[in-house]
XYZ file of C-alpha atoms in Angstrom:
306
model
C 68.808 86.175 -74.023
C 65.061 85.355 -73.663
C 65.749 84.091 -70.116
C 67.473 87.333 -69.127
C 64.642 89.367 -70.686
C 62.019 87.388 -68.728
C 63.915 87.734 -65.428
C 64.352 91.500 -65.913
C 60.603 91.903 -66.564
C 59.840 89.955 -63.391
C 62.217 92.246 -61.481
C 60.374 95.325 -62.753
C 57.077 93.880 -61.550
C 58.579 93.817 -58.046
C 60.198 97.257 -58.389
C 58.934 99.298 -61.394
C 61.116 102.279 -60.366
C 64.457 100.445 -60.740
C 66.285 102.564 -63.347
C 68.995 99.970 -64.019
C 66.428 97.261 -64.820
C 64.585 99.741 -67.053
C 67.774 100.379 -69.068
C 68.514 96.652 -69.287
C 64.942 95.970 -70.463
C 65.251 98.499 -73.304
C 68.561 96.972 -74.374
C 67.161 93.431 -74.591
C 63.971 94.622 -76.305
C 66.100 96.089 -79.102
C 68.166 92.897 -79.371
C 65.097 90.635 -79.440
C 63.385 92.850 -82.013
C 66.465 92.584 -84.228
C 66.483 88.787 -83.843
C 62.795 88.528 -84.750
C 63.311 90.565 -87.919
C 65.909 88.036 -89.067
C 64.047 84.965 -87.849
C 62.785 83.889 -91.268
C 65.872 84.932 -93.192
C 68.576 82.416 -94.064
C 71.944 83.982 -93.317
C 75.204 82.520 -94.552
C 78.133 82.740 -92.175
C 80.703 85.211 -93.428
C 84.214 83.869 -92.682
C 85.416 87.438 -92.146
C 83.118 87.705 -89.107
C 83.495 84.193 -87.788
C 84.437 85.529 -84.324
C 80.985 87.128 -83.976
C 79.355 83.696 -84.290
C 81.901 82.190 -81.908
C 80.947 84.801 -79.295
C 77.438 83.362 -78.984
C 78.702 79.782 -79.137
C 81.237 80.445 -76.391
C 78.660 82.125 -74.164
C 76.445 79.043 -74.577
C 79.525 76.844 -74.036
C 78.785 75.163 -77.381
C 82.186 75.874 -78.951
C 84.658 73.041 -78.431
C 88.406 73.051 -79.027
C 89.877 70.372 -81.249
C 91.388 67.364 -79.492
C 94.832 68.499 -80.645
C 94.427 71.910 -78.983
C 93.021 70.316 -75.835
C 96.171 68.192 -75.471
C 98.250 71.397 -75.337
C 96.395 72.746 -72.302
C 97.741 72.081 -68.830
C 97.648 72.798 -65.102
C 100.873 73.373 -63.208
C 102.543 74.933 -60.170
C 104.082 78.249 -61.226
C 107.107 79.618 -59.400
C 106.894 83.191 -58.140
C 109.372 85.793 -56.934
C 109.023 84.292 -53.424
C 110.851 80.920 -53.345
C 108.304 79.145 -51.144
C 105.244 80.617 -52.893
C 103.789 78.857 -55.945
C 100.614 79.509 -57.895
C 98.070 76.961 -59.128
C 97.746 77.876 -62.803
C 95.393 76.465 -65.420
C 96.191 77.312 -69.055
C 92.903 77.525 -70.988
C 94.353 78.775 -74.290
C 97.806 78.684 -75.864
C 97.864 81.520 -78.446
C 97.279 83.953 -76.911
C 98.115 82.426 -73.559
C 95.149 82.798 -71.224
C 95.492 81.498 -67.685
C 93.337 81.020 -64.611
C 95.145 81.474 -61.275
C 93.158 79.485 -58.723
C 92.625 80.381 -55.044
C 94.282 83.801 -55.128
C 91.799 85.793 -53.019
C 89.933 84.630 -49.906
C 86.213 84.944 -49.151
C 86.987 87.414 -46.356
C 89.077 89.587 -48.686
C 86.335 89.466 -51.309
C 83.775 90.625 -48.752
C 85.986 93.554 -47.743
C 86.747 94.609 -51.333
C 83.026 94.634 -52.160
C 82.274 96.673 -49.042
C 84.843 99.330 -50.024
C 83.790 99.364 -53.682
C 80.031 99.701 -53.141
C 80.508 103.311 -52.025
C 82.214 104.178 -55.341
C 80.174 102.300 -57.943
C 78.804 104.295 -60.890
C 77.377 103.249 -64.232
C 80.217 102.148 -66.503
C 81.146 104.254 -69.524
C 83.099 103.683 -72.751
C 84.860 105.814 -75.376
C 82.330 107.042 -77.963
C 82.486 105.663 -81.517
C 84.113 108.842 -82.868
C 86.550 109.037 -79.964
C 85.359 112.502 -78.958
C 84.058 111.705 -75.469
C 83.256 109.118 -72.813
C 79.644 107.952 -72.740
C 77.162 105.425 -71.358
C 76.642 102.696 -73.941
C 74.481 99.609 -74.505
C 77.660 97.656 -75.214
C 78.601 97.842 -71.520
C 75.923 97.152 -68.914
C 77.562 97.293 -65.496
C 78.601 99.506 -62.590
C 82.238 100.218 -61.785
C 84.466 102.008 -59.303
C 88.202 102.539 -58.807
C 90.118 101.655 -55.635
C 93.558 103.149 -55.003
C 96.284 101.369 -53.060
C 96.084 104.256 -50.598
C 92.362 103.610 -49.967
C 93.006 100.568 -47.830
C 95.829 98.298 -46.723
C 93.998 95.353 -48.298
C 93.979 96.958 -51.766
C 97.707 97.611 -51.472
C 98.280 94.014 -50.446
C 96.273 92.682 -53.399
C 98.328 94.808 -55.814
C 101.520 93.365 -54.354
C 100.086 89.857 -54.634
C 99.430 90.358 -58.350
C 103.047 91.505 -58.764
C 104.332 88.410 -56.975
C 102.169 86.016 -58.998
C 102.714 87.555 -62.450
C 106.207 88.997 -62.081
C 104.983 92.357 -63.430
C 105.398 95.613 -61.516
C 102.138 97.027 -60.121
C 103.601 100.203 -58.604
C 101.277 103.227 -58.723
C 103.294 106.385 -59.436
C 102.412 110.073 -60.071
C 104.280 109.914 -63.393
C 104.970 106.901 -65.661
C 102.838 104.704 -63.410
C 103.484 100.978 -63.790
C 99.829 100.065 -63.259
C 96.313 101.426 -62.822
C 94.192 101.399 -59.707
C 92.021 98.356 -59.031
C 88.760 98.606 -60.992
C 85.824 96.800 -59.361
C 82.773 95.996 -61.487
C 79.337 94.585 -60.762
C 77.172 92.994 -63.446
C 73.582 92.370 -62.370
C 71.044 90.278 -64.288
C 71.490 91.143 -67.964
C 74.866 92.755 -67.245
C 77.411 92.240 -70.011
C 80.265 93.816 -71.995
C 80.396 93.333 -75.749
C 83.615 92.337 -77.520
C 86.499 94.782 -76.987
C 90.245 95.050 -76.443
C 91.971 96.156 -73.245
C 94.906 97.819 -75.028
C 94.489 101.437 -76.122
C 94.256 102.123 -79.833
C 94.806 105.565 -81.352
C 91.179 106.553 -80.643
C 90.951 105.509 -77.003
C 94.533 106.314 -75.984
C 93.923 110.039 -75.549
C 91.457 109.282 -72.747
C 94.163 107.531 -70.772
C 97.201 109.785 -71.204
C 96.861 112.008 -68.178
C 100.059 113.008 -66.408
C 100.154 109.714 -64.556
C 100.294 107.644 -67.772
C 102.035 109.926 -70.293
C 105.185 107.800 -70.236
C 103.630 104.512 -69.137
C 103.052 102.946 -72.540
C 100.101 100.720 -73.262
C 98.277 98.146 -71.137
C 100.625 95.192 -71.397
C 98.513 92.737 -69.371
C 95.129 92.193 -67.719
C 94.512 90.571 -64.328
C 90.861 89.909 -63.408
C 89.873 88.732 -59.926
C 86.542 86.884 -59.778
C 84.826 88.134 -56.629
C 81.698 85.989 -56.986
C 80.260 82.963 -58.684
C 77.401 83.155 -61.206
C 74.672 80.519 -61.498
C 74.147 80.975 -65.249
C 76.067 83.186 -67.685
C 78.808 85.740 -67.103
C 81.777 83.881 -68.621
C 84.678 85.834 -70.140
C 85.054 84.695 -73.753
C 87.654 85.299 -76.462
C 85.854 84.948 -79.824
C 88.915 85.190 -82.080
C 90.928 82.762 -79.964
C 87.975 80.439 -79.334
C 88.620 80.466 -75.572
C 86.269 80.621 -72.584
C 87.020 81.478 -68.956
C 84.196 80.534 -66.563
C 83.407 82.596 -63.470
C 85.280 80.923 -60.597
C 84.993 82.711 -57.261
C 88.386 83.272 -55.669
C 90.290 82.766 -58.927
C 91.689 85.254 -61.437
C 92.067 85.337 -65.225
C 95.327 86.639 -66.694
C 96.540 87.397 -70.208
C 98.893 89.682 -72.130
C 97.265 92.287 -74.384
C 100.498 93.014 -76.246
C 102.982 90.692 -77.906
C 106.569 90.779 -76.568
C 107.410 93.165 -79.412
C 104.830 95.652 -78.096
C 102.453 95.071 -81.023
C 98.713 94.774 -80.356
C 97.551 91.170 -79.941
C 94.238 91.175 -81.774
C 93.543 87.608 -80.671
C 92.804 89.032 -77.199
C 89.418 90.374 -78.327
C 87.158 89.423 -75.417
C 83.680 89.940 -74.001
C 81.703 89.450 -70.811
C 78.715 87.198 -71.527
C 75.304 88.317 -70.209
C 74.557 87.323 -66.614
C 71.332 85.295 -66.709
C 71.000 84.264 -63.063
C 73.098 85.770 -60.300
C 75.341 88.796 -59.799
C 78.894 88.934 -61.179
C 81.648 90.828 -59.377
C 85.154 91.221 -60.796
C 88.207 93.386 -60.061
C 90.639 94.339 -62.832
C 94.270 95.385 -62.556
C 95.996 96.637 -65.715
C 99.778 96.788 -65.814
C 101.509 99.100 -68.293
C 104.683 98.732 -70.356
C 106.672 101.070 -68.109
C 109.188 99.153 -65.940
C 108.221 95.792 -67.469
C 111.076 95.694 -70.012
C 113.276 93.591 -67.731
C 110.360 91.605 -66.307
C 108.974 90.670 -69.719
C 111.853 91.230 -72.172
C 111.552 90.930 -75.951
C 111.861 87.344 -77.113
C 112.024 85.586 -80.448
C 109.068 83.474 -79.329
C 105.790 85.323 -79.828
C 104.201 83.784 -76.718
C 106.465 83.055 -73.813
C 104.462 83.337 -70.573
C 104.252 79.679 -69.550
């Protein structure tokens, strides 16, 4: 955090009018002030909030899995719906299953996606604490924009690629849509997203039940393209699960937000660590429960992806 704070201050010296850097500076000033107030106070770790400590450890890459858990991880060639097409998959966590699909988007495609998205980027917003509105929040420091399959042939092709690799339908429909549009995000220096879930709870669901999603169900899975590398920071971490996904340009992270029964998987709590040096670009695709019942049927095994 001190490194990000210092870099942001140096950026403001070069361009004092940069509003984004000004907002980021205020955010880190509040965080640092809070840390200084507690500097001389001995705090005992509360087991009930162990995931909050793991968040910082994971962002620093200090948290290590036990040797037993490490032996359960693997890399393998995953079959897809196209007989001759396989995917290079790295399993980084077992429960919940979190995977990295390597080499799934080319440098040229990344360049084109960024070019299209830059025209649509706006400051990211979140559902307010009382669920009454959408608002800009310190918990999410980034810019985002949505790209429809109809915007460009490339976006349509990427949606189809996700369907082929995951086996989940990504069809965009006027009613009971199987998936959402591609969300592109940019995190500059200091950019981050505090711990959250991708599934909709009772509070946030009403902001996502427009006509298109009234009969779509919840977000069953998350696919996240990494459109850049990051020199320091920016990892996607899962504090409850104790898992960490580094930023790997050209790869994608994938996990299910719901158990096969449809219940929320609270182990999928995740966060985007602060970017200390570099600029992080990602593109998210969320698939919904609609039309996935035969693609991901109920199973007696709680986790069944791999």
